[in-house]
Tab-separated table of C-alpha atoms and ligand atoms in Angstrom:
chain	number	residue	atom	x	y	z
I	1	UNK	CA	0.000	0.000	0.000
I	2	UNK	CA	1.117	3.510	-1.206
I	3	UNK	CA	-0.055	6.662	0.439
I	4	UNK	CA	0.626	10.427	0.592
I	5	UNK	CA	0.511	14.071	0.426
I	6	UNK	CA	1.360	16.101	-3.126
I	7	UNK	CA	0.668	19.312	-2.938
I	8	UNK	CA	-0.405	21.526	-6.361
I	9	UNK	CA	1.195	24.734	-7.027
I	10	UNK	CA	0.530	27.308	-9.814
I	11	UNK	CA	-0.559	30.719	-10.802
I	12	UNK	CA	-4.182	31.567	-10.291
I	13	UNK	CA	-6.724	30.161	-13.149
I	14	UNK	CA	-3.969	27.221	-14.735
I	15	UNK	CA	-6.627	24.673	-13.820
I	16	UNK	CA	-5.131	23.488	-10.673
I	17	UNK	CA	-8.612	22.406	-9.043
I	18	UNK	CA	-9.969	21.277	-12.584
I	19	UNK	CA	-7.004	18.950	-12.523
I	20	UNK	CA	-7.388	17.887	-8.892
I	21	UNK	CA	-10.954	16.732	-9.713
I	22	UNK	CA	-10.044	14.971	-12.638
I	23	UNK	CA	-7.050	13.070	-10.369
I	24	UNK	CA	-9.904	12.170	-7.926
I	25	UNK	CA	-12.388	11.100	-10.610
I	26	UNK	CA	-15.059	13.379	-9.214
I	27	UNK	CA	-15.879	17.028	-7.913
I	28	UNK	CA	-13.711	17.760	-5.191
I	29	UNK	CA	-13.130	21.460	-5.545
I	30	UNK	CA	-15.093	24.313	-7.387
I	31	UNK	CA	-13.849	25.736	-10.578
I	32	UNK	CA	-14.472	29.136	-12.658
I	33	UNK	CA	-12.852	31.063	-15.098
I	34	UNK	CA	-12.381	34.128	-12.313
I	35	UNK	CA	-8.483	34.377	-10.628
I	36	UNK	CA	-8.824	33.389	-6.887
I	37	UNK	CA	-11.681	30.908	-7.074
I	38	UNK	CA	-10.145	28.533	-4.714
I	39	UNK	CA	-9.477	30.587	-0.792
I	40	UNK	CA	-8.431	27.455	1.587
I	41	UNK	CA	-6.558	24.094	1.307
I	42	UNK	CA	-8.628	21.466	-0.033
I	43	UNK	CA	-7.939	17.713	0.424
I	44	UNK	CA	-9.141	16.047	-2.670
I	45	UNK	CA	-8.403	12.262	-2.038
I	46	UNK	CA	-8.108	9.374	-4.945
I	47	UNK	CA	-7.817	5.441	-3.381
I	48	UNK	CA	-7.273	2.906	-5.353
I	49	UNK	CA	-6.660	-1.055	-4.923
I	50	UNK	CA	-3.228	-0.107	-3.419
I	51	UNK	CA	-2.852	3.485	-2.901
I	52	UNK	CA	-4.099	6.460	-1.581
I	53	UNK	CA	-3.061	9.350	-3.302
I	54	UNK	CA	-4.111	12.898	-1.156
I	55	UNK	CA	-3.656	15.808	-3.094
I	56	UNK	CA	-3.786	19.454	-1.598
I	57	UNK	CA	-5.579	21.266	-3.828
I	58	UNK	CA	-4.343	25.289	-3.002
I	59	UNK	CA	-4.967	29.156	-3.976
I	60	UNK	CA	-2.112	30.471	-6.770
I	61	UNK	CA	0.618	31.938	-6.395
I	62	UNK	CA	-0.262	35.700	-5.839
I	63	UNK	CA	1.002	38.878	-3.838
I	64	UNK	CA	-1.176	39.147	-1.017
I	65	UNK	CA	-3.527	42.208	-0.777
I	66	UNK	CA	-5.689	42.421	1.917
I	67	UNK	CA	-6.111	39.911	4.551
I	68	UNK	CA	-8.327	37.479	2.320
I	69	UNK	CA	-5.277	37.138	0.042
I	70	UNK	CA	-2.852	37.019	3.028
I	71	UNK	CA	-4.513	34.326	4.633
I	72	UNK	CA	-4.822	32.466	1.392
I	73	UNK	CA	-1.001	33.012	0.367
I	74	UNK	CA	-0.184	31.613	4.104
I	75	UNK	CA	-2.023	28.318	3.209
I	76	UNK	CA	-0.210	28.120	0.103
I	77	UNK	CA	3.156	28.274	1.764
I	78	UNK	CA	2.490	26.002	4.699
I	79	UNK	CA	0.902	23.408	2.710
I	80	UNK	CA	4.835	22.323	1.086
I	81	UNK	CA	5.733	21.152	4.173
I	82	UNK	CA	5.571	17.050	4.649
I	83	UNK	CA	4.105	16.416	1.325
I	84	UNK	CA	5.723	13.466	-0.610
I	85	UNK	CA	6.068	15.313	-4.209
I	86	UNK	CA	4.670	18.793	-5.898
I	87	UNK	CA	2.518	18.940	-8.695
I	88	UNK	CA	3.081	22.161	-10.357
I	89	UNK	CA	0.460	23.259	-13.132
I	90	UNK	CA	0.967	25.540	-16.067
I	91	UNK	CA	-1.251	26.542	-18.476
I	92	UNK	CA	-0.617	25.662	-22.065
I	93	UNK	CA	-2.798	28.346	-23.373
I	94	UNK	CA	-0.937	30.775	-22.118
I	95	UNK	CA	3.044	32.187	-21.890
I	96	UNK	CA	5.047	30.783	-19.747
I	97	UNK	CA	6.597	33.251	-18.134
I	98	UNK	CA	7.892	35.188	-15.019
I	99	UNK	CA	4.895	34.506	-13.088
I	100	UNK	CA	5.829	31.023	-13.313
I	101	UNK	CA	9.540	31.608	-12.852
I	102	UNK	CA	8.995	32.874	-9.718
I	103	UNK	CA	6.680	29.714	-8.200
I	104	UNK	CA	9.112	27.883	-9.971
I	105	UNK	CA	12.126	29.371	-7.640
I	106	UNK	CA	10.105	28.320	-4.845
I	107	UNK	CA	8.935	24.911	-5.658
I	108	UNK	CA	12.370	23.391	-6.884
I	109	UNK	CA	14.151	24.951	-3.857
I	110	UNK	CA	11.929	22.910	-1.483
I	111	UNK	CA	13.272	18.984	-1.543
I	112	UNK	CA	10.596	16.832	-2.596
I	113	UNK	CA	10.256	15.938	-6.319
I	114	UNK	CA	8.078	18.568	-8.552
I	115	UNK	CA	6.224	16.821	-11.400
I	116	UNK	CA	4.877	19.142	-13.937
I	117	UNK	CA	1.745	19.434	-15.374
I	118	UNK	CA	1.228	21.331	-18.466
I	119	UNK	CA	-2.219	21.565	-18.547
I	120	UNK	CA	-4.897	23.067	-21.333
I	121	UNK	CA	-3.073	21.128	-24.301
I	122	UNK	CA	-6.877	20.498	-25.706
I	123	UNK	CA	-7.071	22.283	-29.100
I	124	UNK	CA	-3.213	23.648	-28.986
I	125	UNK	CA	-1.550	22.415	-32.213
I	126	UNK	CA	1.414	19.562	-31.478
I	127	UNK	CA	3.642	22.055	-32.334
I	128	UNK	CA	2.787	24.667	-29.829
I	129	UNK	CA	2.456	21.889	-27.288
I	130	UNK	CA	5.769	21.017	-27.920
I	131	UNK	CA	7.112	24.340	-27.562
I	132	UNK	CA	5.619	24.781	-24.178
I	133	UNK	CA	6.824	21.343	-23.037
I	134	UNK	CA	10.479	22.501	-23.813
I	135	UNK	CA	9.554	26.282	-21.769
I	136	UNK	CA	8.547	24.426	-18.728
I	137	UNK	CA	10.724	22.050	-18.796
I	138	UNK	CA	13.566	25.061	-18.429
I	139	UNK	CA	11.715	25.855	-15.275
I	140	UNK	CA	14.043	23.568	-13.064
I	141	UNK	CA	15.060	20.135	-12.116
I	142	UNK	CA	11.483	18.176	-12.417
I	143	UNK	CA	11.038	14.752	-11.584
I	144	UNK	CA	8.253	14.280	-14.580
I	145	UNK	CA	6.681	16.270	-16.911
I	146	UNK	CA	3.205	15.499	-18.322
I	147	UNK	CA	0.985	17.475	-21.210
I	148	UNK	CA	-2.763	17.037	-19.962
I	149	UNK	CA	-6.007	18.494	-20.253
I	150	UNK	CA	-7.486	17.952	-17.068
I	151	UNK	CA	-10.848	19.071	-19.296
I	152	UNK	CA	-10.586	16.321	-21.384
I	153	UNK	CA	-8.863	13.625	-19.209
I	154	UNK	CA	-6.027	13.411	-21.706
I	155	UNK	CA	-3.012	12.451	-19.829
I	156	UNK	CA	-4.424	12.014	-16.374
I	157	UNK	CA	-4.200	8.696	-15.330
I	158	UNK	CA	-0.092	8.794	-16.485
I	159	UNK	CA	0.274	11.671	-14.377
I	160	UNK	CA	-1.805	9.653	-11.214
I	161	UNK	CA	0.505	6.532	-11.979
I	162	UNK	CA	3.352	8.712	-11.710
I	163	UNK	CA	2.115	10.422	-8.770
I	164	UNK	CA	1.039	7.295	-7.230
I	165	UNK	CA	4.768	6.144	-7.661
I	166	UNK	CA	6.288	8.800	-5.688
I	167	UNK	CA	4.380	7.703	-2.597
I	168	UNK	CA	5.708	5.888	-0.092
I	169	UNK	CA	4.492	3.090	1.819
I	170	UNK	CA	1.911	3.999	4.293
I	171	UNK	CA	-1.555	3.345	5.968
I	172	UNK	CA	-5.176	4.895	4.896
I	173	UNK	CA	-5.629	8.404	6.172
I	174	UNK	CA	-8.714	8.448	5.262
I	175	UNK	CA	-11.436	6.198	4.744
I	176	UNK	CA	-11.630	4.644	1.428
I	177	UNK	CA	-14.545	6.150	0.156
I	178	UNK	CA	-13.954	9.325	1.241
I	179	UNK	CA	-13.492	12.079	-1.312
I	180	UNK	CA	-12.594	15.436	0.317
I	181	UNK	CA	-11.811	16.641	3.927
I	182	UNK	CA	-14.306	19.651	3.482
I	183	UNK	CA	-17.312	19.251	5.950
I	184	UNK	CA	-20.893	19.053	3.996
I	185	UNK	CA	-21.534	22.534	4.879
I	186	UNK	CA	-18.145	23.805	3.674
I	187	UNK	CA	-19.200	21.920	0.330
I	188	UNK	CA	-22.539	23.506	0.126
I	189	UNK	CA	-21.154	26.925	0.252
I	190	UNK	CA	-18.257	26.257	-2.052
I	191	UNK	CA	-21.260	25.004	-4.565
I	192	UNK	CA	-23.276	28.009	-3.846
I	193	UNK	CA	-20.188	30.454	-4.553
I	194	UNK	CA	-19.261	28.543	-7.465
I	195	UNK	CA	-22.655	29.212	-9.226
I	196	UNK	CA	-22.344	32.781	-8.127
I	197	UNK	CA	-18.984	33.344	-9.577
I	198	UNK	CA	-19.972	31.574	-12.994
I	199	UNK	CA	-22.540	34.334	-13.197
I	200	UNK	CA	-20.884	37.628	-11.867
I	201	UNK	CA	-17.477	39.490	-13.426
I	202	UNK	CA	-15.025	42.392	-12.742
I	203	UNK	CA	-14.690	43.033	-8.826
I	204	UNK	CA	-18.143	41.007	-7.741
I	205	UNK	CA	-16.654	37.375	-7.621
I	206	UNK	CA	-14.021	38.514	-5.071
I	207	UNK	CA	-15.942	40.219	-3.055
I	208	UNK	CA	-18.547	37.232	-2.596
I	209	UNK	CA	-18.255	34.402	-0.153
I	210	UNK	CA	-21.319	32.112	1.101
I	211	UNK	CA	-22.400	30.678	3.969
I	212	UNK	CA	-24.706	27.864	5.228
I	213	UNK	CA	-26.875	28.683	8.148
I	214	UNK	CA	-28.523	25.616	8.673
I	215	UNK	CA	-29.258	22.031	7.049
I	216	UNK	CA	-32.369	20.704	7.754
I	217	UNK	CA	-33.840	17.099	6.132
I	218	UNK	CA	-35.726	19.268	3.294
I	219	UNK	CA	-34.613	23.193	3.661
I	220	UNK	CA	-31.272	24.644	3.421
I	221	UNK	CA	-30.474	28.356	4.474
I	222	UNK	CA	-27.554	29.836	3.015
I	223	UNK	CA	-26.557	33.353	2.911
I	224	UNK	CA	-24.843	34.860	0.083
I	225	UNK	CA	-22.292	37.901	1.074
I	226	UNK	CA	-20.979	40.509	-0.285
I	227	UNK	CA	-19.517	44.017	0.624
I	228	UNK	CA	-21.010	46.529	-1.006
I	229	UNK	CA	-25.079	47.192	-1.094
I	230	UNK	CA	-24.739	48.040	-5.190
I	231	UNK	CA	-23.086	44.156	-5.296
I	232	UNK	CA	-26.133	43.316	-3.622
I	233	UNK	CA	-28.359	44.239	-5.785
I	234	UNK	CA	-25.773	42.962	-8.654
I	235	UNK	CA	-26.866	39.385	-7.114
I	236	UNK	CA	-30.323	39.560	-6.508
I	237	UNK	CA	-30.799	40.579	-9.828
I	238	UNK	CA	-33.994	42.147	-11.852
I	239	UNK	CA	-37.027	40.871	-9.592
I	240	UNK	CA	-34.467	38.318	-8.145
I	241	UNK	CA	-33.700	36.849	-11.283
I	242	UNK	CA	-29.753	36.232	-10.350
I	243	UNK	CA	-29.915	34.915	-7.006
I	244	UNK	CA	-32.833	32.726	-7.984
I	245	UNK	CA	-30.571	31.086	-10.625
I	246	UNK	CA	-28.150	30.546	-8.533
I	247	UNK	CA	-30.055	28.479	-6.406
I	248	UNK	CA	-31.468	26.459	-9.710
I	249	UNK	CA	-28.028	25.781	-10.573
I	250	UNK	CA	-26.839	25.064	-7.512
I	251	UNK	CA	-29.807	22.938	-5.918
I	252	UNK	CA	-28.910	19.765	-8.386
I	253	UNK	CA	-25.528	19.383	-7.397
I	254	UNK	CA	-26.660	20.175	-3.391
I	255	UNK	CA	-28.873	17.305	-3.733
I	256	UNK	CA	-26.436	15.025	-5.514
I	257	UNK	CA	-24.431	15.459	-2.485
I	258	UNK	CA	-26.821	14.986	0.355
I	259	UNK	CA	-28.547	12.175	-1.740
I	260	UNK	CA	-32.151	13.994	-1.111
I	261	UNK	CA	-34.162	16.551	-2.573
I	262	UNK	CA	-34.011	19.611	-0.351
I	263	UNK	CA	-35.740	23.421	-0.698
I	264	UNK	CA	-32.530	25.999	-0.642
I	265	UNK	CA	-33.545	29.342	0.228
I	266	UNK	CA	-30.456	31.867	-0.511
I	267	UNK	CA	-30.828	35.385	1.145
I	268	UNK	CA	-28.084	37.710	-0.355
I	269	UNK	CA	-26.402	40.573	2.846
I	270	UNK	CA	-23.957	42.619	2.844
I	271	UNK	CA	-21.014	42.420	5.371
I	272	UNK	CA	-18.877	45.393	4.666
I	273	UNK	CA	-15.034	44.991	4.700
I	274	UNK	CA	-15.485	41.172	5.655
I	275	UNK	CA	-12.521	40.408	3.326
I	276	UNK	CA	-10.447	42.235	6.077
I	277	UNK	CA	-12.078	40.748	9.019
I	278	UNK	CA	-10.185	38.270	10.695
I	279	UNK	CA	-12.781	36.504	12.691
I	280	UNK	CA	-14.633	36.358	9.642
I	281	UNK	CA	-12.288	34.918	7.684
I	282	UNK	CA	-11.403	32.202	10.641
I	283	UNK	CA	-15.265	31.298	10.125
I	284	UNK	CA	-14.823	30.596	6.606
I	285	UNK	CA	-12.188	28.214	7.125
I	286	UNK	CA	-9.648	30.597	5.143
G	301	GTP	N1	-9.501	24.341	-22.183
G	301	GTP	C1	-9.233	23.961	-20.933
G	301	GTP	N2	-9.672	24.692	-19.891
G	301	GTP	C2	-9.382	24.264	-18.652
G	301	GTP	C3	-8.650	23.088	-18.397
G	301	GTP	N3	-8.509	22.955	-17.050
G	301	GTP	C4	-9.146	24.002	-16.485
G	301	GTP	N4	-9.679	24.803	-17.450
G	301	GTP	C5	-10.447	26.034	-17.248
G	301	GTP	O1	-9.606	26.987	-16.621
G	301	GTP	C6	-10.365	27.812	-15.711
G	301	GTP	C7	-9.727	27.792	-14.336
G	301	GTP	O2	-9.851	26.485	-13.778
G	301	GTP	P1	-9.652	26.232	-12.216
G	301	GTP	O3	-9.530	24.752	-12.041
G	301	GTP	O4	-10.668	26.955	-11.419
G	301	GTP	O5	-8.207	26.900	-12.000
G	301	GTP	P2	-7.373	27.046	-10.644
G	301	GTP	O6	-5.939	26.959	-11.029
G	301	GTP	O7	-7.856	26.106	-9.615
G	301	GTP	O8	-7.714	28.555	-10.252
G	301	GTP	P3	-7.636	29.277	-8.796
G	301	GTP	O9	-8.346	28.427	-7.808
G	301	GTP	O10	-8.347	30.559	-9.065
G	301	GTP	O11	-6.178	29.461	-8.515
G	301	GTP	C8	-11.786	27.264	-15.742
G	301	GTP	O12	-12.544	28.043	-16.639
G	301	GTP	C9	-11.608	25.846	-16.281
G	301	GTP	O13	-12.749	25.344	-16.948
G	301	GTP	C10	-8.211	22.316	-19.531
G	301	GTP	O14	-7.566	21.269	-19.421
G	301	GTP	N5	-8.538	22.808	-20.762
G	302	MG	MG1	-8.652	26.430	-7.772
């Protein structure tokens, strides 16, 4: 039996959580097209026959801002220590440049082995692929480097047998059908935010979080939160058109989760400032 820790690095947006759900072979962490979508470490766990493979799905790279960003660049650089390899994520789609350099510095300099993940090679042309597979692999001195689309699923079970192979021999940490350390509230609210951020741009997405006040057998509160009252009207929409699809988009998946059909009733408030409130921000796990 095989077990361990990798932690993924990368710049915000590569597809770091897209890829961690693909390694797990089912939703683990939410995804958008919007920088910053992931705020807090997130164990997204993959057993197999003879291995458990843990990966620690994380925020990017990014110069902190405000305390939000703080906290979340704090996770990212105390989740490198006792994991068993690195997974490090670039984006094909995109340069490769000092952005990554500089995660790069970090992630090589550390000690365990960094596998590579180029990630976003659906639609590129060979040759660009190629291209980008020599850039990153002038980043440093990587154990592995794989071209996936962690969209597609091309190249993702090479890169789990690889990861797989860097473990060493260990026990179960968790139990085998477990999927994610995240409590079923903390999963709720990620769903909730992640319908809200497919739907909002500019400034909104950052400046929402969610919140579940209570789980009943058929009713769910949540409240969504922003900072400002003109972002709350930005989510309640015309005649609460917006935060009524959220909930339509988000109830499916809710219910796919707890297994049962349940009512969600989503209030939107505002909480001014809340991205620099530390006791806020403990709440929220982040
Ligand atoms: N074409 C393509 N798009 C992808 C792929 N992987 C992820 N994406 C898209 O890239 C965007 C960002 O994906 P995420 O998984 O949220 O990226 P992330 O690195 O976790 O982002 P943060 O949590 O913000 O740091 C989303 O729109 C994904 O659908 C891929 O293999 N191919
Ligand atoms: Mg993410």
């Amino acid at each position: 039996m095989r077990s361990g820790f990798v932690a993924v690095a990368g710049r915000p947006n590569v597809g770091k959580s897209t890829l961690v759900n693909a390694l797990c072979g089912g939703k683990v962490a939410i995804v958008s097209d919007k920088p910053q979508t992931t705020r807090r470490r997130i164990h997204g766990i993959a057993t197999g026959d003879d291995h458990q493979l843990v990966l620690a799905d994380l925020p990017g790279f990014q110069r902190p801002r405000d305390a939000l960003t703080e906290h979340m660049q704090r996770t990212v650089e105390s989740s490198f220590e006792d994991v068993d390899a690195i997974l490090f994520v670039l984006s094909a789609r995109e340069r490769i440049g000092a952005g990554d350099r500089f995660i790069a510095q970090r992630v090589f300099s550390l000690g365990p082995p960094v596998v590579i993940a180029l990630n976003k090679v659906d639609r590129l042309r060979p040759g660009h692929i190629a291209t980008q597979m020599t850039t990153a692999s002038q980043l440093g001195d990587f154990h592995a480097l794989h071209p996936v689309s962690a969209k597609t699923g091309d190249g993702v079970a090479a890169l789990r047998e690889e990861l797989v192979e860097l473990l060493p021999e260990g026990p179960l940490y968790f139990p085998e059908d477990q999927r994610t350390d995240l409590s079923v509230e903390a999963q709720i609210a990620e769903l909730i935010r992640e319908k809200a951020l497919a739907l909002t741009r500019d400034e909104v997405p950052h400046a929402i979080t969610a919140e579940v006040e209570s789980i009943e057998e058929t009713a769910i509160q949540a409240d969504l939160l922003v900072e400002t009252e003109s972002q709350k009207q930005i989510l309640i929409g015309r005649g609460g058109s917006m935060v009524k699809e959220i909930g339509t988009r988000a109830r499916p998946e809710i219910e796919q989760l707890l297994g049962r059909h349940v009512f969600l009733e989503l209030r939107v408030k505002v909480k001014p400032r809340w991205r620099r409130d530390e006791s806020m921000l403990e709440r929220l796990g982040i």
